[in-house]
PDB file of C-alpha atoms in Angstrom:
ATOM      1  CA  MET G1483      48.774  80.986-129.945  1.00 79.00           C
ATOM      2  CA  LYS G1484      50.373  80.684-133.320  1.00 93.00           C
ATOM      3  CA  VAL G1485      51.618  83.826-134.988  1.00 97.00           C
ATOM      4  CA  MET G1486      50.469  82.405-138.311  1.00 97.00           C
ATOM      5  CA  GLU G1487      48.495  79.171-138.926  1.00 97.00           C
ATOM      6  CA  LEU G1488      47.396  77.520-142.054  1.00 97.00           C
ATOM      7  CA  LYS G1489      44.951  74.454-141.964  1.00 97.00           C
ATOM      8  CA  GLY G1490      43.913  72.177-144.694  1.00 96.00           C
ATOM      9  CA  VAL G1491      45.272  74.232-147.631  1.00 97.00           C
ATOM     10  CA  ARG G1492      44.538  73.035-151.081  1.00 95.00           C
ATOM     11  CA  LYS G1493      45.500  74.943-154.260  1.00 96.00           C
ATOM     12  CA  SER G1494      45.425  74.015-157.919  1.00 94.00           C
ATOM     13  CA  PHE G1495      45.982  76.218-161.034  1.00 90.00           C
ATOM     14  CA  ASP G1496      43.628  76.097-163.990  1.00 80.00           C
ATOM     15  CA  GLY G1497      42.209  72.733-162.990  1.00 72.00           C
ATOM     16  CA  THR G1498      45.492  70.904-163.129  1.00 77.00           C
ATOM     17  CA  ALA G1499      46.968  68.686-160.433  1.00 82.00           C
ATOM     18  CA  GLU G1500      46.985  70.133-156.984  1.00 90.00           C
ATOM     19  CA  VAL G1501      50.071  72.217-156.080  1.00 95.00           C
ATOM     20  CA  LEU G1502      49.142  72.104-152.454  1.00 96.00           C
ATOM     21  CA  ARG G1503      47.355  69.035-150.942  1.00 95.00           C
ATOM     22  CA  ASP G1504      45.773  69.431-147.607  1.00 94.00           C
ATOM     23  CA  ILE G1505      48.759  71.243-145.902  1.00 96.00           C
ATOM     24  CA  SER G1506      48.576  72.402-142.326  1.00 97.00           C
ATOM     25  CA  VAL G1507      51.442  74.427-140.685  1.00 97.00           C
ATOM     26  CA  GLY G1508      51.739  76.868-137.823  1.00 97.00           C
ATOM     27  CA  VAL G1509      54.580  79.149-136.581  1.00 98.00           C
ATOM     28  CA  ASP G1510      55.166  80.113-133.004  1.00 97.00           C
ATOM     29  CA  LYS G1511      56.356  83.521-131.844  1.00 96.00           C
ATOM     30  CA  GLY G1512      60.137  83.859-132.267  1.00 96.00           C
ATOM     31  CA  GLU G1513      60.401  80.669-134.300  1.00 97.00           C
ATOM     32  CA  VAL G1514      62.426  80.386-137.557  1.00 97.00           C
ATOM     33  CA  VAL G1515      61.023  77.874-139.990  1.00 98.00           C
ATOM     34  CA  ALA G1516      62.920  76.950-143.111  1.00 97.00           C
ATOM     35  CA  ILE G1517      61.038  75.294-145.995  1.00 97.00           C
ATOM     36  CA  ILE G1518      63.137  73.252-148.385  1.00 96.00           C
ATOM     37  CA  GLY G1519      62.281  70.992-151.313  1.00 95.00           C
ATOM     38  CA  PRO G1520      62.686  70.592-155.139  1.00 94.00           C
ATOM     39  CA  SER G1521      61.375  73.031-157.630  1.00 90.00           C
ATOM     40  CA  GLY G1522      57.504  72.585-158.108  1.00 90.00           C
ATOM     41  CA  SER G1523      57.029  71.117-154.624  1.00 93.00           C
ATOM     42  CA  GLY G1524      54.761  73.942-153.598  1.00 94.00           C
ATOM     43  CA  LYS G1525      57.044  75.869-151.291  1.00 95.00           C
ATOM     44  CA  SER G1526      56.554  79.336-152.840  1.00 93.00           C
ATOM     45  CA  THR G1527      52.869  78.685-153.411  1.00 95.00           C
ATOM     46  CA  LEU G1528      52.392  77.925-149.692  1.00 96.00           C
ATOM     47  CA  LEU G1529      54.214  81.161-148.833  1.00 95.00           C
ATOM     48  CA  ARG G1530      52.120  83.207-151.268  1.00 95.00           C
ATOM     49  CA  CYS G1531      48.905  81.744-149.744  1.00 96.00           C
ATOM     50  CA  ALA G1532      50.079  82.798-146.348  1.00 97.00           C
ATOM     51  CA  ALA G1533      50.916  86.232-147.651  1.00 95.00           C
ATOM     52  CA  LEU G1534      47.482  86.697-149.285  1.00 96.00           C
ATOM     53  CA  LEU G1535      49.111  86.757-152.786  1.00 95.00           C
ATOM     54  CA  THR G1536      47.535  83.526-153.938  1.00 95.00           C
ATOM     55  CA  GLU G1537      43.945  82.573-153.034  1.00 95.00           C
ATOM     56  CA  MET G1538      43.506  79.025-151.606  1.00 96.00           C
ATOM     57  CA  ASP G1539      40.917  76.810-153.083  1.00 95.00           C
ATOM     58  CA  SER G1540      40.158  75.530-149.557  1.00 95.00           C
ATOM     59  CA  GLY G1541      41.681  75.962-146.236  1.00 96.00           C
ATOM     60  CA  GLU G1542      42.022  78.358-143.289  1.00 97.00           C
ATOM     61  CA  LEU G1543      44.385  81.181-142.509  1.00 97.00           C
ATOM     62  CA  SER G1544      44.847  83.136-139.281  1.00 97.00           C
ATOM     63  CA  TYR G1545      47.262  85.458-137.653  1.00 97.00           C
ATOM     64  CA  SER G1546      47.536  85.579-133.774  1.00 94.00           C
ATOM     65  CA  GLY G1547      44.018  84.120-133.697  1.00 90.00           C
ATOM     66  CA  ASN G1548      42.469  86.578-136.113  1.00 93.00           C
ATOM     67  CA  LYS G1549      40.898  84.709-139.069  1.00 95.00           C
ATOM     68  CA  ALA G1550      41.850  85.877-142.515  1.00 96.00           C
ATOM     69  CA  ALA G1551      40.280  83.022-144.362  1.00 97.00           C
ATOM     70  CA  TRP G1552      38.041  80.067-143.715  1.00 96.00           C
ATOM     71  CA  ASN G1553      35.912  77.411-145.438  1.00 94.00           C
ATOM     72  CA  ASP G1554      32.292  77.990-146.405  1.00 92.00           C
ATOM     73  CA  GLU G1555      29.543  75.256-146.298  1.00 91.00           C
ATOM     74  CA  GLN G1556      30.772  74.153-149.636  1.00 89.00           C
ATOM     75  CA  GLY G1557      34.288  73.715-148.408  1.00 87.00           C
ATOM     76  CA  ARG G1558      35.607  76.660-150.418  1.00 89.00           C
ATOM     77  CA  THR G1559      37.861  79.331-149.001  1.00 93.00           C
ATOM     78  CA  VAL G1560      36.299  82.721-148.227  1.00 95.00           C
ATOM     79  CA  TYR G1561      38.278  85.687-147.133  1.00 96.00           C
ATOM     80  CA  ALA G1562      37.613  88.325-144.524  1.00 93.00           C
ATOM     81  CA  GLY G1563      36.107  91.550-145.932  1.00 88.00           C
ATOM     82  CA  ASP G1564      38.756  93.841-144.603  1.00 88.00           C
ATOM     83  CA  LEU G1565      42.226  92.427-144.632  1.00 92.00           C
ATOM     84  CA  LYS G1566      44.156  95.600-143.909  1.00 89.00           C
ATOM     85  CA  LYS G1567      44.823  94.645-140.237  1.00 89.00           C
ATOM     86  CA  ILE G1568      45.905  91.155-141.241  1.00 93.00           C
ATOM     87  CA  ARG G1569      48.250  92.495-143.955  1.00 92.00           C
ATOM     88  CA  ARG G1570      50.093  94.495-141.346  1.00 92.00           C
ATOM     89  CA  CYS G1571      50.942  91.382-139.364  1.00 95.00           C
ATOM     90  CA  PHE G1572      53.482  90.129-141.945  1.00 96.00           C
ATOM     91  CA  GLY G1573      56.214  91.378-144.218  1.00 95.00           C
ATOM     92  CA  LEU G1574      57.448  89.642-147.399  1.00 93.00           C
ATOM     93  CA  VAL G1575      60.817  89.777-148.986  1.00 93.00           C
ATOM     94  CA  PHE G1576      60.904  88.651-152.695  1.00 85.00           C
ATOM     95  CA  GLN G1577      63.567  87.005-154.700  1.00 81.00           C
ATOM     96  CA  ASN G1578      64.046  90.020-156.892  1.00 81.00           C
ATOM     97  CA  PHE G1579      63.845  92.893-154.328  1.00 82.00           C
ATOM     98  CA  ASN G1580      60.765  94.644-155.848  1.00 88.00           C
ATOM     99  CA  LEU G1581      61.859  98.086-154.716  1.00 93.00           C
ATOM    100  CA  PHE G1582      60.216 101.073-156.238  1.00 94.00           C
ATOM    101  CA  PRO G1583      62.787 102.263-158.783  1.00 95.00           C
ATOM    102  CA  HIS G1584      61.684 105.888-158.844  1.00 96.00           C
ATOM    103  CA  TYR G1585      61.850 106.238-154.971  1.00 96.00           C
ATOM    104  CA  THR G1586      65.003 106.836-152.984  1.00 97.00           C
ATOM    105  CA  VAL G1587      65.986 104.152-150.510  1.00 97.00           C
ATOM    106  CA  LEU G1588      64.590 106.294-147.617  1.00 97.00           C
ATOM    107  CA  LYS G1589      61.250 106.816-149.472  1.00 97.00           C
ATOM    108  CA  ASN G1590      60.972 103.058-150.165  1.00 97.00           C
ATOM    109  CA  LEU G1591      61.198 102.461-146.479  1.00 97.00           C
ATOM    110  CA  THR G1592      58.801 105.229-145.335  1.00 97.00           C
ATOM    111  CA  ASP G1593      56.063 105.233-147.996  1.00 95.00           C
ATOM    112  CA  ALA G1594      53.965 102.402-146.534  1.00 92.00           C
ATOM    113  CA  PRO G1595      54.387 103.297-142.777  1.00 94.00           C
ATOM    114  CA  VAL G1596      53.118 106.787-143.725  1.00 94.00           C
ATOM    115  CA  SER G1597      50.480 106.033-146.383  1.00 90.00           C
ATOM    116  CA  VAL G1598      49.267 102.751-145.083  1.00 88.00           C
ATOM    117  CA  ALA G1599      49.932 102.637-141.303  1.00 87.00           C
ATOM    118  CA  GLY G1600      49.153 106.356-140.847  1.00 89.00           C
ATOM    119  CA  ARG G1601      52.471 107.176-139.043  1.00 92.00           C
ATOM    120  CA  SER G1602      54.017 110.646-139.109  1.00 95.00           C
ATOM    121  CA  ARG G1603      56.772 111.133-141.637  1.00 94.00           C
ATOM    122  CA  ALA G1604      59.213 112.028-138.859  1.00 96.00           C
ATOM    123  CA  ALA G1605      58.537 108.870-136.948  1.00 95.00           C
ATOM    124  CA  ALA G1606      58.662 106.674-140.130  1.00 96.00           C
ATOM    125  CA  GLU G1607      62.048 108.294-141.113  1.00 95.00           C
ATOM    126  CA  ASN G1608      63.560 107.744-137.588  1.00 96.00           C
ATOM    127  CA  VAL G1609      62.664 103.970-137.838  1.00 96.00           C
ATOM    128  CA  ALA G1610      63.931 103.791-141.467  1.00 97.00           C
ATOM    129  CA  LEU G1611      67.222 105.387-140.583  1.00 96.00           C
ATOM    130  CA  GLU G1612      67.822 103.064-137.753  1.00 96.00           C
ATOM    131  CA  LEU G1613      66.929 100.114-139.948  1.00 96.00           C
ATOM    132  CA  LEU G1614      69.439 101.314-142.554  1.00 96.00           C
ATOM    133  CA  ARG G1615      72.069 101.745-139.912  1.00 95.00           C
ATOM    134  CA  LYS G1616      71.355  98.178-138.797  1.00 93.00           C
ATOM    135  CA  MET G1617      71.691  96.959-142.353  1.00 94.00           C
ATOM    136  CA  GLY G1618      74.994  98.785-142.859  1.00 93.00           C
ATOM    137  CA  LEU G1619      73.433 101.232-145.348  1.00 95.00           C
ATOM    138  CA  SER G1620      73.328 104.491-143.402  1.00 95.00           C
ATOM    139  CA  ASP G1621      75.067 106.223-146.396  1.00 96.00           C
ATOM    140  CA  LYS G1622      72.512 104.996-148.929  1.00 97.00           C
ATOM    141  CA  ALA G1623      69.284 106.756-147.752  1.00 97.00           C
ATOM    142  CA  GLY G1624      69.382 109.187-150.633  1.00 97.00           C
ATOM    143  CA  CYS G1625      70.326 106.700-153.330  1.00 97.00           C
ATOM    144  CA  TYR G1626      67.971 105.079-155.925  1.00 97.00           C
ATOM    145  CA  PRO G1627      67.814 101.208-156.212  1.00 96.00           C
ATOM    146  CA  CYS G1628      69.754 101.312-159.547  1.00 95.00           C
ATOM    147  CA  GLN G1629      72.730 102.860-157.717  1.00 97.00           C
ATOM    148  CA  LEU G1630      72.960  99.818-155.377  1.00 95.00           C
ATOM    149  CA  SER G1631      74.433  96.379-155.740  1.00 92.00           C
ATOM    150  CA  GLY G1632      72.097  93.339-155.567  1.00 90.00           C
ATOM    151  CA  GLY G1633      72.985  92.540-152.018  1.00 90.00           C
ATOM    152  CA  GLN G1634      72.371  96.186-151.008  1.00 93.00           C
ATOM    153  CA  GLN G1635      69.058  96.172-152.674  1.00 93.00           C
ATOM    154  CA  GLN G1636      68.001  92.936-150.858  1.00 92.00           C
ATOM    155  CA  ARG G1637      69.043  94.497-147.644  1.00 94.00           C
ATOM    156  CA  VAL G1638      66.911  97.623-148.345  1.00 96.00           C
ATOM    157  CA  ALA G1639      64.034  95.219-149.112  1.00 94.00           C
ATOM    158  CA  ILE G1640      64.455  93.432-145.746  1.00 95.00           C
ATOM    159  CA  ALA G1641      64.562  96.841-144.059  1.00 96.00           C
ATOM    160  CA  ARG G1642      61.393  97.999-145.971  1.00 95.00           C
ATOM    161  CA  ALA G1643      59.553  94.878-144.684  1.00 95.00           C
ATOM    162  CA  LEU G1644      60.796  95.500-141.141  1.00 96.00           C
ATOM    163  CA  ALA G1645      59.800  99.186-141.266  1.00 95.00           C
ATOM    164  CA  MET G1646      56.074  98.098-140.948  1.00 94.00           C
ATOM    165  CA  GLN G1647      57.030  96.326-137.664  1.00 94.00           C
ATOM    166  CA  PRO G1648      55.380  92.916-138.668  1.00 95.00           C
ATOM    167  CA  GLU G1649      54.942  90.059-136.375  1.00 96.00           C
ATOM    168  CA  ILE G1650      56.316  87.645-138.895  1.00 97.00           C
ATOM    169  CA  LEU G1651      58.668  87.960-141.958  1.00 97.00           C
ATOM    170  CA  PHE G1652      58.398  85.718-145.027  1.00 97.00           C
ATOM    171  CA  PHE G1653      61.381  85.247-147.298  1.00 95.00           C
ATOM    172  CA  ASP G1654      60.921  83.533-150.714  1.00 92.00           C
ATOM    173  CA  GLU G1655      64.390  82.372-151.823  1.00 90.00           C
ATOM    174  CA  PRO G1656      66.114  85.665-150.636  1.00 87.00           C
ATOM    175  CA  THR G1657      69.508  84.740-152.173  1.00 84.00           C
ATOM    176  CA  SER G1658      68.517  83.150-155.501  1.00 82.00           C
ATOM    177  CA  ALA G1659      69.164  86.281-157.547  1.00 72.00           C
ATOM    178  CA  LEU G1660      72.572  86.962-155.968  1.00 79.00           C
ATOM    179  CA  ASP G1661      76.053  85.686-156.546  1.00 81.00           C
ATOM    180  CA  PRO G1662      77.753  83.744-153.776  1.00 81.00           C
ATOM    181  CA  GLU G1663      79.599  86.778-152.389  1.00 76.00           C
ATOM    182  CA  LEU G1664      76.452  88.840-152.058  1.00 79.00           C
ATOM    183  CA  THR G1665      74.494  85.829-150.670  1.00 84.00           C
ATOM    184  CA  GLY G1666      76.635  85.980-147.566  1.00 86.00           C
ATOM    185  CA  GLU G1667      75.640  89.540-146.886  1.00 86.00           C
ATOM    186  CA  ILE G1668      71.923  88.552-146.818  1.00 89.00           C
ATOM    187  CA  LEU G1669      72.400  85.357-144.777  1.00 90.00           C
ATOM    188  CA  LYS G1670      74.321  87.415-142.217  1.00 91.00           C
ATOM    189  CA  VAL G1671      71.388  89.862-141.862  1.00 93.00           C
ATOM    190  CA  ILE G1672      68.829  86.962-141.464  1.00 93.00           C
ATOM    191  CA  ARG G1673      71.096  85.220-138.875  1.00 93.00           C
ATOM    192  CA  GLN G1674      71.050  88.496-136.890  1.00 94.00           C
ATOM    193  CA  LEU G1675      67.210  88.679-137.097  1.00 95.00           C
ATOM    194  CA  ALA G1676      67.101  85.068-135.943  1.00 94.00           C
ATOM    195  CA  ARG G1677      69.296  85.960-132.843  1.00 94.00           C
ATOM    196  CA  GLU G1678      66.915  88.790-132.137  1.00 95.00           C
ATOM    197  CA  LYS G1679      63.996  86.292-132.107  1.00 95.00           C
ATOM    198  CA  MET G1680      62.222  87.665-135.148  1.00 97.00           C
ATOM    199  CA  THR G1681      59.561  85.206-136.252  1.00 97.00           C
ATOM    200  CA  MET G1682      60.436  84.078-139.803  1.00 97.00           C
ATOM    201  CA  VAL G1683      59.467  81.567-142.532  1.00 97.00           C
ATOM    202  CA  ILE G1684      62.222  81.123-145.128  1.00 96.00           C
ATOM    203  CA  VAL G1685      61.907  79.245-148.365  1.00 95.00           C
ATOM    204  CA  THR G1686      65.470  78.438-149.169  1.00 93.00           C
ATOM    205  CA  HIS G1687      67.797  76.197-151.189  1.00 90.00           C
ATOM    206  CA  GLU G1688      70.626  76.960-148.807  1.00 89.00           C
ATOM    207  CA  MET G1689      70.853  73.783-146.769  1.00 92.00           C
ATOM    208  CA  ALA G1690      73.826  74.878-144.604  1.00 89.00           C
ATOM    209  CA  PHE G1691      72.005  78.085-143.793  1.00 91.00           C
ATOM    210  CA  ALA G1692      68.778  76.251-143.020  1.00 93.00           C
ATOM    211  CA  ARG G1693      70.688  74.052-140.595  1.00 93.00           C
ATOM    212  CA  ASP G1694      72.328  77.021-138.946  1.00 92.00           C
ATOM    213  CA  VAL G1695      69.476  79.446-138.579  1.00 93.00           C
ATOM    214  CA  ALA G1696      66.257  77.481-138.374  1.00 96.00           C
ATOM    215  CA  ASP G1697      64.409  76.099-135.300  1.00 97.00           C
ATOM    216  CA  ARG G1698      62.506  73.825-137.655  1.00 98.00           C
ATOM    217  CA  VAL G1699      62.945  72.569-141.134  1.00 98.00           C
ATOM    218  CA  ILE G1700      60.019  71.439-143.409  1.00 98.00           C
ATOM    219  CA  PHE G1701      60.680  69.354-146.440  1.00 97.00           C
ATOM    220  CA  MET G1702      58.064  69.559-149.162  1.00 97.00           C
ATOM    221  CA  ASP G1703      57.582  67.493-152.207  1.00 96.00           C
ATOM    222  CA  GLY G1704      54.557  66.974-154.543  1.00 94.00           C
ATOM    223  CA  GLY G1705      52.409  69.460-152.710  1.00 95.00           C
ATOM    224  CA  VAL G1706      52.627  67.825-149.340  1.00 96.00           C
ATOM    225  CA  ILE G1707      54.745  68.032-146.178  1.00 97.00           C
ATOM    226  CA  VAL G1708      56.955  64.947-146.384  1.00 97.00           C
ATOM    227  CA  GLU G1709      58.950  65.489-143.180  1.00 97.00           C
ATOM    228  CA  GLN G1710      59.544  68.306-140.574  1.00 97.00           C
ATOM    229  CA  GLY G1711      61.483  68.588-137.433  1.00 97.00           C
ATOM    230  CA  ALA G1712      64.632  69.997-135.935  1.00 97.00           C
ATOM    231  CA  PRO G1713      67.427  70.781-138.418  1.00 96.00           C
ATOM    232  CA  ASN G1714      69.703  68.039-137.030  1.00 95.00           C
ATOM    233  CA  GLU G1715      66.983  65.586-137.528  1.00 96.00           C
ATOM    234  CA  VAL G1716      65.539  66.467-141.031  1.00 97.00           C
ATOM    235  CA  LEU G1717      68.942  67.407-142.488  1.00 96.00           C
ATOM    236  CA  GLY G1718      71.198  65.094-140.486  1.00 94.00           C
ATOM    237  CA  ALA G1719      69.123  61.945-140.025  1.00 95.00           C
ATOM    238  CA  PRO G1720      66.012  62.215-142.285  1.00 96.00           C
ATOM    239  CA  LYS G1721      63.372  59.517-141.668  1.00 96.00           C
ATOM    240  CA  GLU G1722      61.913  59.564-145.137  1.00 96.00           C
ATOM    241  CA  ASP G1723      63.471  58.014-148.283  1.00 96.00           C
ATOM    242  CA  ARG G1724      62.271  61.073-150.360  1.00 96.00           C
ATOM    243  CA  THR G1725      64.056  63.412-147.989  1.00 96.00           C
ATOM    244  CA  ARG G1726      67.294  61.421-148.116  1.00 96.00           C
ATOM    245  CA  GLN G1727      67.188  61.430-152.003  1.00 95.00           C
ATOM    246  CA  PHE G1728      66.718  65.205-152.150  1.00 95.00           C
ATOM    247  CA  LEU G1729      69.482  65.921-149.601  1.00 94.00           C
ATOM    248  CA  ALA G1730      71.923  63.542-151.471  1.00 92.00           C
ATOM    249  CA  ARG G1731      72.373  66.280-154.096  1.00 85.00           C
ATOM    250  CA  PHE G1732      73.854  68.565-151.447  1.00 80.00           C
ATOM    251  CA  SER G1733      76.222  66.089-149.790  1.00 66.00           C
ATOM    252  CA  ASN G1734      79.099  66.702-152.031  1.00 49.00           C
TER     253      ASN G1734
END
């Protein structure tokens, strides 16, 4: 059974050309999937549909066999009435951290487990402190986001997503807001999560990272999946001309 599965997803904005055109993709437990492609190819929109941040025009979405969305008789997507259980299945790490600026690091990590998942504050704090230790941020629990570097803020954002103990993590260009030195910090954390068999979908422009960490690479362009497969196949010996054209920009 797939941890997450999208079927026949279509999406357009304001009646313009479709951003996503009949896309289907599933992710197995423990699998790391990297999604690459040019700007405007639909990568982030696909991720936002999976994370229930953008409504599909048509298509199906399920987590571990539990349906979150499906098509009605007119072929339009309808969503389950109560999505609380579904939302706990995934965590999302944004490009720009999205931490609560008026919360300490510790409160950023414990707020949702206590108020949404109903855990005791003591239990939530124990998990949060262990995650901060894992991220190399044990001494930052009482700090506010403005007191941290960009790399530290993104590591807190990853820890916050993990604090809800999701089945799958989504990353939307997690290093795009960071300089090269800080980018290395985040890629190291994601590599460690991959070694621990955390299920992840990562939209990225880091080709070397995708080759290193992913079990499968998906190349998107024009709202469709052009090619997908093992990293050494898609990145090393692509079958499609469009994939080769895109990757040529990264060869030097």
